[in-house]
Amino acid sequence: MLSVGEKHLKDEFINIYDEFFDDVYRYVYVKTSNKWDTEDIVSETFRKAFEKWDVLNDKTGAKSWLLAIARNTVIDYYRRKKHLPMGDDVEFYLQSQPFEDPFEQSADLDCLKQSLRHLSKEEYEITNLRYFAGLKFKEMAAILQKAEDSLRVKANRLTKKLGKLVKKCLGEI
Amino acid sequence: MDPEIEKQLRQLRNHIYIDETFKQSLRKDFLKKRKKPIWKMPWVAVSAAAIVFLAILITSFQVEHTNASSLNVANSISFFDVGEGEITAYSHYQGNLYVSIKNKGIYLNSSGDFEKITTLTADSMNSSVNEEGLLLTNGGSIYILHPTTKAAEEIKAGSYSHPAWKDSKTIFAEKNNTIVEIDLQTLKEKQVTEGTMPSYIKEEKKLVFARDGAIILRDRNGRETKADDGTDPAVSAQGGYFSYVKEEEGVENVWIADTDLKTRKKATANFVNAVERTKGIYQYSLPVWHSAANSLFVLKNNGQENSVKLMKISLSDKELTASATVERFLQALIVRDDDYAKSMMDNPPEFLTYSNPYQIGFEVLNAKIDGDLTNVTAKVYWTYTANPYYKISAYEFELVKKEHHYVIAKVTEKDAKELADLENNGVIEMIKSDQKEKLFSIDDVPKEWLGRENIRISSLVMDPDGEKIIFSLQEMTERPNLSGVTFIEYDLSAKTFKKLIRLDPENSRNDIVIRHLSIDPSGQYIAADLFSGEQPEVVIFDIKQVKQVANMHGAASVFWQGEQLIIEKWHENQSTLYRFNPQTGEKKYF
């Protein structure tokens, strides 16, 4: 039998698992563009989180904490693959992978997907955290260790950049 | 912020499919928190025994599916050399290989023959199992090739490619980068999705196809999942696996994956090209599954002119032993499958295969376990084109057990014995540990067997017991159609000669030139490779009964694999490998 304290912690963990699994999964999938790697990384992310859950003091920051673990796990995962370059290049490799939209889609979305490839490493990461993992700017600031306002400005610029790229792709400009 | 873009980004987010099965399965893992090791609980032991019993009971009534990641490569061999021809499409159907060659037609490779069955060529063929026939396209039209009548029937004209059976009344096909479903009775078609190269998994009612450099699975509800990056998807005959070609950093490899996407595994071991660092040694294309076995065929090209070969990759859930690993390694060296050879080595060298001298046989003698290493001893036999040269090398292979397979960590030549005419003066010497011993010379051969003045000792072999040498006397005449070859046995202890057989020049066999000799491990059969006129030829003799047992025209021997001789047979510009058993006369194709 679990103690009352243990049961409480486990219930809490299952709650955050249910609440944030999809965000973690999508964030990792956008990074890897690959179902198998995604599942390996997501498993490892939640396993690490499970082990450290009882020492996380501020449970209200659970989402950004989980995404930070996922982010580091992705980098470690690809560093372990010997054929990949080390250091910043790992990030470049990851951000350069266009993810596959598994559904039929409109020309707008297709162009948007193609336009994502033209974002810088930092812009791509901001897009992933903000729009695919669904983080708030405050949570992103904690993960990326950047000022919240600076991220807002960058997100503003990158959506405008994407808007132009999409129009170009659609032949409107 | 651009609100429209933000809206679209959120739409795109919702299009990333979450695998709910995986989500729930992982969730369960976190629910199972235990206070003490589970096996210490008495009820668990009883339940476990019951589960094991039930598992045995259930699996004994089920066809077992081995995960793709648990399949091992039992063998890989390039058995079909495309030569100057170009394979436009191929398929394995009802146990036979169908190959379409550009501007020639479709050929059937079965039970020893490479038979042209139609002058129609195929731009694409399907590989799914269906009794209705083999689907193919030519110039955009879809045909059914009936295997019994060998007639090709046009069923729909258009701009189609890569047709695949859905059921006996419906097919899928690619049309302008879109997959369409065609009702064969009404010939009406409907668009399914964007993509190319469809393959259908009947059991799971899933479509596998390629789209924008990715492999996609689409279920019966139209839900699509990206499996991996890749091209050229193909579903296995039983539907449990699919294969595809994936490029990583310019290096292509063939991968196999479970159709339920549980696991995947690389089936080839391509290496970075040392000269052009941006690509692999080989390029692979069009993997196709065997119609019955867990084997794959794939076209392999090393980038040089006329170098396309069809390789067969046999998969098994069993692990290769250390001895079998060495056998496969030596086979791969001889047929020049450098990718397969290198996959079995810890630190493979840049180049593995050479033109001369070259290996013509091997024999794995024993395997001994020594701590973490397994030592395998093998003899390798070498020859040199049209020269009196033969070498028997004893090698020790040190193998290390890795996950589910052995890897050759070190190879040491322990012993070598060479027979050669070192001074090119007709004197055959044996060289062992730098010691030379004169055995015999052409002057010792009884004069009545020499016949002509212009004659030399050519290819030779030593029998496995090391007691006899079988050598050839090559006649060289400037007059046409008069050069023959005589085979003679020399007894090393008695120092006597015995004439075995003479191959006379004749109308069908002009100016015979011996290319090499090889001997089977029992010492009963020798294979003589000849050039006579333009045709290569292999003649096999039983040297104990002193008689010819087989003669293959348009063929060359490659190596002895135990008591079977691997033969390469030419069919115009192409060639195929097969195994020949001289005792039974049986031919077995790859």
XYZ file of N, CA, C and O in Angstrom, chain B residues 156-311:
624
model
N -6.865 -0.083 -67.637
C -7.261 1.338 -67.615
C -6.110 2.197 -68.147
O -4.974 2.088 -67.670
N -6.449 3.029 -69.125
C -5.443 3.947 -69.664
C -5.463 5.239 -68.861
O -6.458 5.555 -68.214
N -4.381 5.962 -68.891
C -4.333 7.220 -68.139
C -2.907 7.604 -67.845
O -2.007 7.332 -68.656
N -2.702 8.223 -66.702
C -1.332 8.596 -66.314
C -1.059 8.045 -64.918
O -0.834 8.784 -63.974
N -1.148 6.721 -64.815
C -1.021 6.044 -63.526
C 0.368 5.434 -63.349
O 1.087 5.167 -64.304
N 0.702 5.191 -62.105
C 1.889 4.380 -61.779
C 1.657 3.738 -60.419
O 0.708 4.082 -59.710
N 2.534 2.785 -60.075
C 2.516 2.085 -58.788
C 1.128 1.587 -58.373
O 0.617 1.972 -57.316
N 0.514 0.746 -59.184
C -0.785 0.194 -58.793
C -0.614 -0.823 -57.663
O 0.431 -1.464 -57.549
N -1.626 -0.949 -56.820
C -1.566 -1.911 -55.701
C -2.967 -2.442 -55.444
O -3.939 -1.670 -55.463
N -3.051 -3.738 -55.195
C -4.349 -4.333 -54.929
C -4.894 -3.861 -53.585
O -4.169 -3.837 -52.600
N -6.199 -3.534 -53.546
C -6.879 -3.343 -52.267
C -7.615 -4.649 -51.953
O -7.455 -5.255 -50.912
N -8.430 -5.094 -52.905
C -9.047 -6.418 -52.855
C -9.205 -6.855 -54.307
O -8.696 -6.182 -55.212
N -9.902 -7.965 -54.551
C -9.927 -8.481 -55.918
C -10.692 -7.567 -56.881
O -10.606 -7.736 -58.093
N -11.425 -6.595 -56.341
C -12.222 -5.722 -57.217
C -11.754 -4.272 -57.215
O -12.279 -3.445 -57.956
N -10.804 -3.967 -56.354
C -10.392 -2.572 -56.209
C -8.865 -2.458 -56.154
O -8.205 -3.310 -55.558
N -8.377 -1.425 -56.789
C -6.934 -1.173 -56.695
C -6.679 0.283 -56.314
O -7.531 1.142 -56.492
N -5.488 0.509 -55.796
C -5.003 1.875 -55.602
C -3.958 2.142 -56.677
O -3.314 1.212 -57.170
N -3.783 3.397 -57.023
C -2.704 3.756 -57.948
C -2.303 5.201 -57.705
O -3.061 5.977 -57.106
N -1.110 5.508 -58.181
C -0.627 6.891 -58.072
C -0.980 7.621 -59.370
O -0.819 7.065 -60.455
N -1.492 8.830 -59.259
C -1.837 9.622 -60.446
C -1.529 11.081 -60.135
O -2.159 11.668 -59.249
N -0.557 11.629 -60.800
C -0.154 13.030 -60.605
C 0.034 13.371 -59.116
O -0.593 14.296 -58.599
N 0.849 12.591 -58.431
C 1.150 12.795 -57.007
C -0.067 12.672 -56.099
O -0.077 13.209 -54.990
N -1.095 12.016 -56.594
C -2.288 11.766 -55.785
C -2.568 10.266 -55.817
O -2.332 9.614 -56.837
N -3.042 9.744 -54.695
C -3.400 8.323 -54.684
C -4.894 8.211 -54.963
O -5.712 8.884 -54.329
N -5.228 7.373 -55.940
C -6.634 7.187 -56.298
C -7.020 5.723 -56.075
O -6.171 4.831 -56.080
N -8.313 5.513 -55.834
C -8.841 4.164 -55.673
C -9.705 3.893 -56.904
O -10.565 4.710 -57.249
N -9.461 2.764 -57.556
C -10.181 2.473 -58.800
C -11.012 1.204 -58.623
O -10.490 0.157 -58.207
N -12.294 1.303 -58.951
C -13.182 0.142 -58.942
C -12.981 -0.572 -60.280
O -13.226 0.006 -61.340
N -12.541 -1.812 -60.242
C -12.201 -2.494 -61.488
C -13.435 -2.860 -62.316
O -13.314 -3.120 -63.510
N -14.604 -2.906 -61.687
C -15.804 -3.248 -62.454
C -16.350 -2.036 -63.211
O -16.658 -2.117 -64.388
N -16.408 -0.903 -62.518
C -16.957 0.303 -63.164
C -15.862 1.185 -63.753
O -16.150 2.079 -64.541
N -14.615 0.912 -63.337
C -13.439 1.719 -63.711
C -13.544 3.173 -63.227
O -12.831 4.051 -63.697
N -14.463 3.398 -62.290
C -14.563 4.726 -61.698
C -13.474 4.885 -60.648
O -13.121 3.910 -59.972
N -12.987 6.095 -60.531
C -11.932 6.311 -59.545
C -12.296 7.442 -58.605
O -13.049 8.346 -58.959
N -11.746 7.355 -57.388
C -11.935 8.460 -56.453
C -10.593 8.789 -55.807
O -9.751 7.904 -55.599
N -10.440 10.056 -55.508
C -9.185 10.520 -54.921
C -9.137 10.131 -53.440
O -10.124 10.302 -52.726
N -7.996 9.568 -53.015
C -7.871 9.161 -51.612
C -7.102 10.210 -50.823
O -7.587 10.758 -49.843
N -5.919 10.516 -51.281
C -5.086 11.503 -50.583
C -3.906 11.868 -51.465
O -3.653 11.211 -52.480
N -3.173 12.874 -51.075
C -1.959 13.217 -51.815
C -0.862 12.247 -51.438
O -0.711 11.912 -50.257
N -0.107 11.788 -52.395
C 0.983 10.871 -52.078
C 1.369 10.046 -53.276
O 0.771 10.152 -54.346
N 2.398 9.222 -53.084
C 2.905 8.366 -54.160
C 3.175 6.973 -53.606
O 3.230 6.771 -52.397
N 3.368 6.024 -54.509
C 3.773 4.636 -54.212
C 2.912 3.964 -53.133
O 3.421 3.571 -52.082
N 1.614 3.827 -53.367
C 0.777 3.195 -52.338
C 1.019 1.702 -52.209
O 1.345 1.025 -53.184
N 0.868 1.202 -51.005
C 0.933 -0.232 -50.699
C -0.167 -0.470 -49.678
O -0.368 0.378 -48.797
N -0.855 -1.595 -49.747
C -2.009 -1.782 -48.872
C -1.790 -2.941 -47.904
O -1.303 -4.001 -48.286
N -2.153 -2.712 -46.635
C -2.082 -3.776 -45.623
C -3.508 -4.270 -45.422
O -4.315 -3.607 -44.779
N -3.808 -5.417 -46.014
C -5.193 -5.904 -45.992
C -5.700 -6.161 -44.578
O -6.808 -5.797 -44.220
N -4.867 -6.837 -43.778
C -5.290 -7.242 -42.444
C -5.680 -6.031 -41.600
O -6.643 -6.061 -40.850
N -4.903 -4.974 -41.710
C -5.153 -3.795 -40.870
C -5.904 -2.696 -41.624
O -6.200 -1.654 -41.047
N -6.189 -2.962 -42.909
C -6.880 -1.977 -43.754
C -6.190 -0.605 -43.684
O -6.816 0.435 -43.432
N -4.881 -0.649 -43.874
C -4.105 0.598 -43.830
C -3.380 0.771 -45.153
O -2.937 -0.206 -45.760
N -3.235 2.005 -45.533
C -2.507 2.332 -46.745
C -1.156 2.927 -46.330
O -1.107 3.776 -45.443
N -0.107 2.445 -46.948
C 1.224 3.007 -46.684
C 1.668 3.698 -47.968
O 1.535 3.125 -49.047
N 2.156 4.899 -47.871
C 2.584 5.608 -49.080
C 3.635 6.660 -48.732
O 3.975 6.853 -47.552
N 4.150 7.298 -49.768
C 5.168 8.341 -49.561
C 4.565 9.703 -49.880
O 3.716 9.823 -50.768
N 4.999 10.710 -49.133
C 4.563 12.074 -49.422
C 5.644 13.043 -48.941
O 6.029 13.002 -47.770
N 6.132 13.853 -49.856
C 7.129 14.884 -49.515
C 8.277 14.323 -48.672
O 8.627 14.881 -47.633
N 8.830 13.200 -49.089
C 9.987 12.645 -48.385
C 9.660 11.987 -47.067
O 10.543 11.772 -46.235
N 8.381 11.658 -46.859
C 8.007 10.973 -45.613
C 7.173 9.740 -45.942
O 6.546 9.663 -46.999
N 7.195 8.771 -45.031
C 6.372 7.571 -45.176
C 5.144 7.763 -44.284
O 5.283 8.027 -43.083
N 3.968 7.637 -44.878
C 2.720 7.905 -44.161
C 1.866 6.640 -44.107
O 1.798 5.893 -45.086
N 1.240 6.405 -42.965
C 0.251 5.329 -42.829
C -1.125 5.965 -42.680
O -1.293 6.892 -41.881
N -2.063 5.465 -43.437
C -3.423 6.017 -43.389
C -4.379 4.893 -43.013
O -4.413 3.849 -43.685
N -5.131 5.076 -41.934
C -6.025 4.001 -41.498
C -7.375 4.102 -42.189
O -7.622 4.997 -42.997
N -8.264 3.162 -41.851
C -9.550 3.079 -42.555
C -10.422 4.323 -42.330
O -11.315 4.600 -43.114
N -10.124 5.062 -41.238
C -10.898 6.282 -40.967
C -10.281 7.522 -41.606
O -10.730 8.643 -41.364
N -9.227 7.294 -42.379
C -8.583 8.423 -43.040
C -7.586 9.149 -42.160
O -7.049 10.183 -42.535
N -7.326 8.603 -40.980
C -6.370 9.243 -40.082
C -4.951 8.875 -40.533
O -4.646 7.699 -40.718
N -4.135 9.875 -40.719
C -2.793 9.627 -41.253
C -1.725 9.876 -40.191
O -1.830 10.797 -39.392
N -0.700 9.016 -40.201
C 0.400 9.132 -39.254
C 1.702 9.085 -40.027
O 1.896 8.195 -40.859
N 2.568 10.011 -39.754
C 3.887 9.943 -40.374
C 4.709 8.899 -39.640
O 4.858 8.955 -38.419
N 5.231 7.912 -40.388
C 6.035 6.871 -39.759
C 7.481 7.327 -39.620
O 8.093 7.184 -38.566
N 8.014 7.868 -40.700
C 9.426 8.243 -40.684
C 9.707 9.045 -41.955
O 8.880 9.093 -42.848
N 10.894 9.623 -42.033
C 11.323 10.195 -43.300
C 11.683 9.036 -44.215
O 12.199 8.015 -43.734
N 11.462 9.166 -45.482
C 11.855 8.089 -46.382
C 11.113 8.104 -47.696
O 10.225 8.931 -47.931
N 11.525 7.171 -48.558
C 10.895 7.012 -49.869
C 10.707 5.528 -50.137
O 11.163 4.684 -49.368
N 10.079 5.206 -51.252
C 9.936 3.834 -51.759
C 9.346 2.854 -50.738
O 9.932 1.788 -50.486
N 8.190 3.158 -50.152
C 7.636 2.210 -49.174
C 7.097 0.947 -49.853
O 6.626 1.005 -50.984
N 7.180 -0.181 -49.143
C 6.613 -1.449 -49.645
C 6.203 -2.289 -48.444
O 6.943 -2.387 -47.465
N 5.029 -2.900 -48.542
C 4.502 -3.710 -47.432
C 4.862 -5.173 -47.671
O 4.807 -5.660 -48.806
N 5.213 -5.895 -46.591
C 5.585 -7.306 -46.722
C 4.368 -8.144 -47.091
O 3.225 -7.742 -46.883
N 4.649 -9.347 -47.619
C 3.571 -10.201 -48.132
C 2.530 -10.503 -47.056
O 1.333 -10.495 -47.323
N 2.980 -10.765 -45.837
C 2.035 -11.086 -44.767
C 1.495 -9.826 -44.078
O 0.666 -9.916 -43.177
N 2.008 -8.688 -44.472
C 1.457 -7.438 -43.965
C 1.990 -6.965 -42.624
O 1.539 -5.956 -42.120
N 2.945 -7.664 -42.040
C 3.425 -7.283 -40.715
C 4.461 -6.165 -40.718
O 4.676 -5.503 -39.703
N 5.120 -5.978 -41.868
C 6.216 -5.003 -41.940
C 6.090 -4.139 -43.190
O 5.449 -4.536 -44.161
N 6.743 -3.010 -43.151
C 6.954 -2.275 -44.391
C 8.408 -1.831 -44.447
O 9.070 -1.707 -43.411
N 8.882 -1.667 -45.654
C 10.275 -1.267 -45.845
C 10.287 0.101 -46.518
O 9.306 0.505 -47.135
N 11.401 0.778 -46.412
C 11.551 2.062 -47.090
C 13.026 2.426 -47.129
O 13.854 1.801 -46.448
N 13.344 3.416 -47.961
C 14.732 3.894 -48.054
C 14.788 5.243 -47.350
O 13.962 6.117 -47.608
N 15.730 5.383 -46.452
C 15.843 6.634 -45.701
C 17.257 7.187 -45.838
O 18.227 6.444 -45.714
N 17.324 8.474 -46.087
C 18.635 9.119 -46.214
C 18.911 9.928 -44.951
O 18.067 10.688 -44.486
N 20.089 9.707 -44.380
C 20.506 10.502 -43.227
C 21.880 11.069 -43.534
O 22.817 10.293 -43.756
N 21.988 12.346 -43.576
C 23.231 13.037 -43.897
C 23.838 12.529 -45.201
O 25.040 12.273 -45.285
N 22.989 12.336 -46.183
C 23.447 11.931 -47.509
C 23.642 10.438 -47.672
O 23.884 9.962 -48.773
N 23.556 9.683 -46.581
C 23.795 8.237 -46.651
C 22.456 7.505 -46.594
O 21.706 7.647 -45.635
N 22.184 6.739 -47.656
C 20.914 6.010 -47.722
C 21.025 4.637 -47.078
O 22.070 3.996 -47.156
N 19.947 4.198 -46.472
C 19.850 2.830 -45.977
C 18.430 2.326 -46.136
O 17.490 3.116 -46.220
N 18.305 1.001 -46.147
C 16.985 0.387 -46.196
C 16.556 0.113 -44.761
O 17.339 -0.430 -43.966
N 15.342 0.498 -44.427
C 14.801 0.272 -43.092
C 13.568 -0.618 -43.185
O 12.872 -0.620 -44.204
N 13.306 -1.344 -42.107
C 12.049 -2.084 -42.013
C 11.360 -1.634 -40.727
O 12.025 -1.291 -39.745
N 10.032 -1.619 -40.752
C 9.283 -1.201 -39.563
C 8.030 -2.046 -39.444
O 7.552 -2.617 -40.436
N 7.512 -2.175 -38.228
C 6.243 -2.870 -38.020
C 5.127 -1.989 -38.557
O 5.162 -0.766 -38.395
N 4.097 -2.622 -39.110
C 2.992 -1.814 -39.638
C 2.178 -1.176 -38.513
O 1.442 -0.223 -38.752
N 2.329 -1.692 -37.261
C 1.674 -1.003 -36.146
C 2.611 0.066 -35.558
O 2.328 0.636 -34.506
N 3.713 0.298 -36.251
C 4.702 1.330 -35.900
C 5.362 1.102 -34.539
O 5.902 2.045 -33.948
N 5.334 -0.145 -34.080
C 5.924 -0.416 -32.775
C 7.443 -0.260 -32.808
O 8.023 0.416 -31.959
N 8.077 -0.881 -33.769
C 9.542 -0.809 -33.824
C 10.001 -0.660 -35.276
O 9.230 -0.856 -36.207
N 11.279 -0.375 -35.434
C 11.882 -0.305 -36.766
C 13.339 -0.738 -36.663
O 13.905 -0.775 -35.568
N 13.938 -1.049 -37.813
C 15.338 -1.481 -37.805
C 15.970 -1.217 -39.167
O 15.313 -1.342 -40.189
N 17.252 -0.897 -39.128
C 17.999 -0.683 -40.365
C 18.419 -2.047 -40.908
O 18.956 -2.864 -40.161
N 18.155 -2.302 -42.190
C 18.468 -3.620 -42.760
C 19.742 -3.609 -43.590
O 20.217 -4.639 -44.023
N 20.293 -2.432 -43.846
C 21.560 -2.346 -44.575
C 22.542 -1.526 -43.737
O 22.139 -0.857 -42.785
N 23.813 -1.581 -44.119
C 24.835 -0.850 -43.359
C 25.700 -0.054 -44.324
O 26.852 -0.368 -44.565
N 25.105 0.978 -44.902
C 25.844 1.807 -45.854
C 26.880 2.662 -45.120
O 26.710 2.960 -43.945
N 27.929 3.046 -45.818
C 28.986 3.849 -45.207
C 29.206 5.114 -46.021
O 28.906 5.155 -47.205
N 29.759 6.103 -45.379
C 30.028 7.366 -46.075
C 31.099 7.129 -47.135
O 32.111 6.477 -46.879
N 30.839 7.629 -48.339
C 31.802 7.529 -49.421
C 33.037 8.357 -49.072
O 32.932 9.541 -48.754
N 34.214 7.713 -49.118
C 35.436 8.385 -48.673
C 35.812 9.556 -49.576
O 36.438 10.514 -49.131
N 35.450 9.477 -50.846
C 35.821 10.543 -51.779
C 34.789 11.676 -51.707
O 35.116 12.813 -51.419
N 33.533 11.297 -51.971
C 32.463 12.298 -51.892
C 31.812 12.166 -50.526
O 30.938 11.353 -50.338
N 32.276 12.931 -49.585
C 31.868 12.731 -48.193
C 30.388 13.018 -47.934
O 29.882 12.764 -46.857
N 29.736 13.555 -48.952
C 28.336 13.930 -48.740
C 27.359 12.807 -49.071
O 26.160 12.978 -48.943
N 27.874 11.659 -49.532
C 26.939 10.565 -49.813
C 27.530 9.215 -49.426
O 28.719 9.110 -49.134
N 26.688 8.187 -49.463
C 27.120 6.863 -49.068
C 27.806 6.121 -50.197
O 27.790 6.557 -51.350
N 28.411 4.975 -49.853
C 29.073 4.153 -50.872
C 28.018 3.663 -51.876
O 28.259 3.614 -53.062
N 26.866 3.295 -51.344
C 25.814 2.747 -52.203
C 24.580 3.637 -52.181
O 24.332 4.350 -51.208
N 23.831 3.549 -53.255
C 22.488 4.127 -53.272
C 21.513 2.953 -53.406
O 21.757 2.038 -54.196
N 20.485 2.970 -52.596
C 19.492 1.897 -52.635
C 18.186 2.446 -53.195
O 17.852 3.614 -52.983
N 17.455 1.569 -53.870
C 16.132 1.994 -54.338
C 15.200 0.799 -54.462
O 15.652 -0.346 -54.547
N 13.920 1.101 -54.471
C 12.845 0.144 -54.706
C 12.914 -1.147 -53.889
O 12.922 -2.234 -54.468
N 12.977 -1.092 -52.579
C 12.911 -2.364 -51.861
C 11.576 -3.057 -52.129
O 10.535 -2.400 -52.196
N 11.638 -4.363 -52.314
C 10.446 -5.163 -52.641
C 10.499 -6.415 -51.776
O 11.567 -6.996 -51.593
N 9.361 -6.826 -51.239
C 9.356 -7.998 -50.360
C 9.198 -9.292 -51.135
O 8.535 -9.338 -52.171
N 9.795 -10.343 -50.600
C 9.612 -11.694 -51.123
C 8.144 -12.062 -50.931
O 7.525 -11.669 -49.945
N 7.587 -12.847 -51.860
C 6.149 -13.132 -51.797
C 5.784 -14.112 -50.692
O 4.612 -14.260 -50.371
N 6.778 -14.799 -50.122
C 6.428 -15.758 -49.070
C 7.294 -15.598 -47.823
O 6.803 -15.649 -46.707
N 8.576 -15.384 -48.001
C 9.482 -15.381 -46.849
C 9.726 -13.960 -46.340
O 9.387 -12.986 -47.002
N 10.328 -13.888 -45.157
C 10.726 -12.592 -44.618
C 12.044 -12.166 -45.264
O 13.086 -12.130 -44.630
N 11.979 -11.908 -46.548
C 13.174 -11.467 -47.269
C 12.818 -10.245 -48.090
O 11.681 -10.087 -48.525
N 13.822 -9.436 -48.298
C 13.646 -8.198 -49.053
C 14.582 -8.209 -50.250
O 15.692 -8.723 -50.161
N 14.142 -7.630 -51.324
C 15.037 -7.383 -52.446
C 15.226 -5.869 -52.530
O 14.300 -5.118 -52.229
N 16.410 -5.452 -52.962
C 16.619 -4.006 -53.125
C 17.652 -3.771 -54.221
O 18.595 -4.552 -54.386
N 17.429 -2.725 -55.015
C 18.410 -2.367 -56.041
C 19.526 -1.568 -55.388
O 19.269 -0.661 -54.595
N 20.747 -1.929 -55.741
C 21.908 -1.323 -55.094
C 22.864 -0.836 -56.176
O 23.127 -1.544 -57.127
N 23.376 0.365 -56.005
C 24.214 0.974 -57.034
C 25.403 1.621 -56.339
O 25.216 2.360 -55.374
N 26.605 1.345 -56.815
C 27.746 1.998 -56.166
C 28.199 3.245 -56.918
O 29.304 3.744 -56.715
N 27.350 3.740 -57.796
C 27.623 5.010 -58.467
C 28.454 4.870 -59.722
O 28.589 5.824 -60.481
N 29.030 3.694 -59.964
C 29.822 3.523 -61.180
C 28.912 3.060 -62.313
O 27.804 2.596 -62.069
N 29.444 3.147 -63.526
C 28.638 2.770 -64.678
C 28.334 1.273 -64.646
O 29.189 0.450 -64.296
N 27.148 0.914 -65.021
C 26.711 -0.494 -65.082
C 26.976 -1.248 -63.785
O 27.487 -2.366 -63.799
N 26.702 -0.631 -62.674
C 27.020 -1.299 -61.404
C 25.775 -1.585 -60.569
O 25.879 -1.828 -59.381
N 24.605 -1.561 -61.189
C 23.384 -1.805 -60.415
C 23.207 -3.303 -60.191
O 23.317 -4.101 -61.121
N 22.966 -3.665 -58.945
C 22.757 -5.068 -58.600
C 21.495 -5.189 -57.765
O 21.117 -4.254 -57.061
N 20.889 -6.358 -57.858
C 19.723 -6.631 -57.027
C 20.211 -7.485 -55.860
O 20.819 -8.538 -56.061
N 19.973 -6.995 -54.663
C 20.452 -7.707 -53.476
C 19.260 -8.300 -52.732
O 18.203 -7.679 -52.649
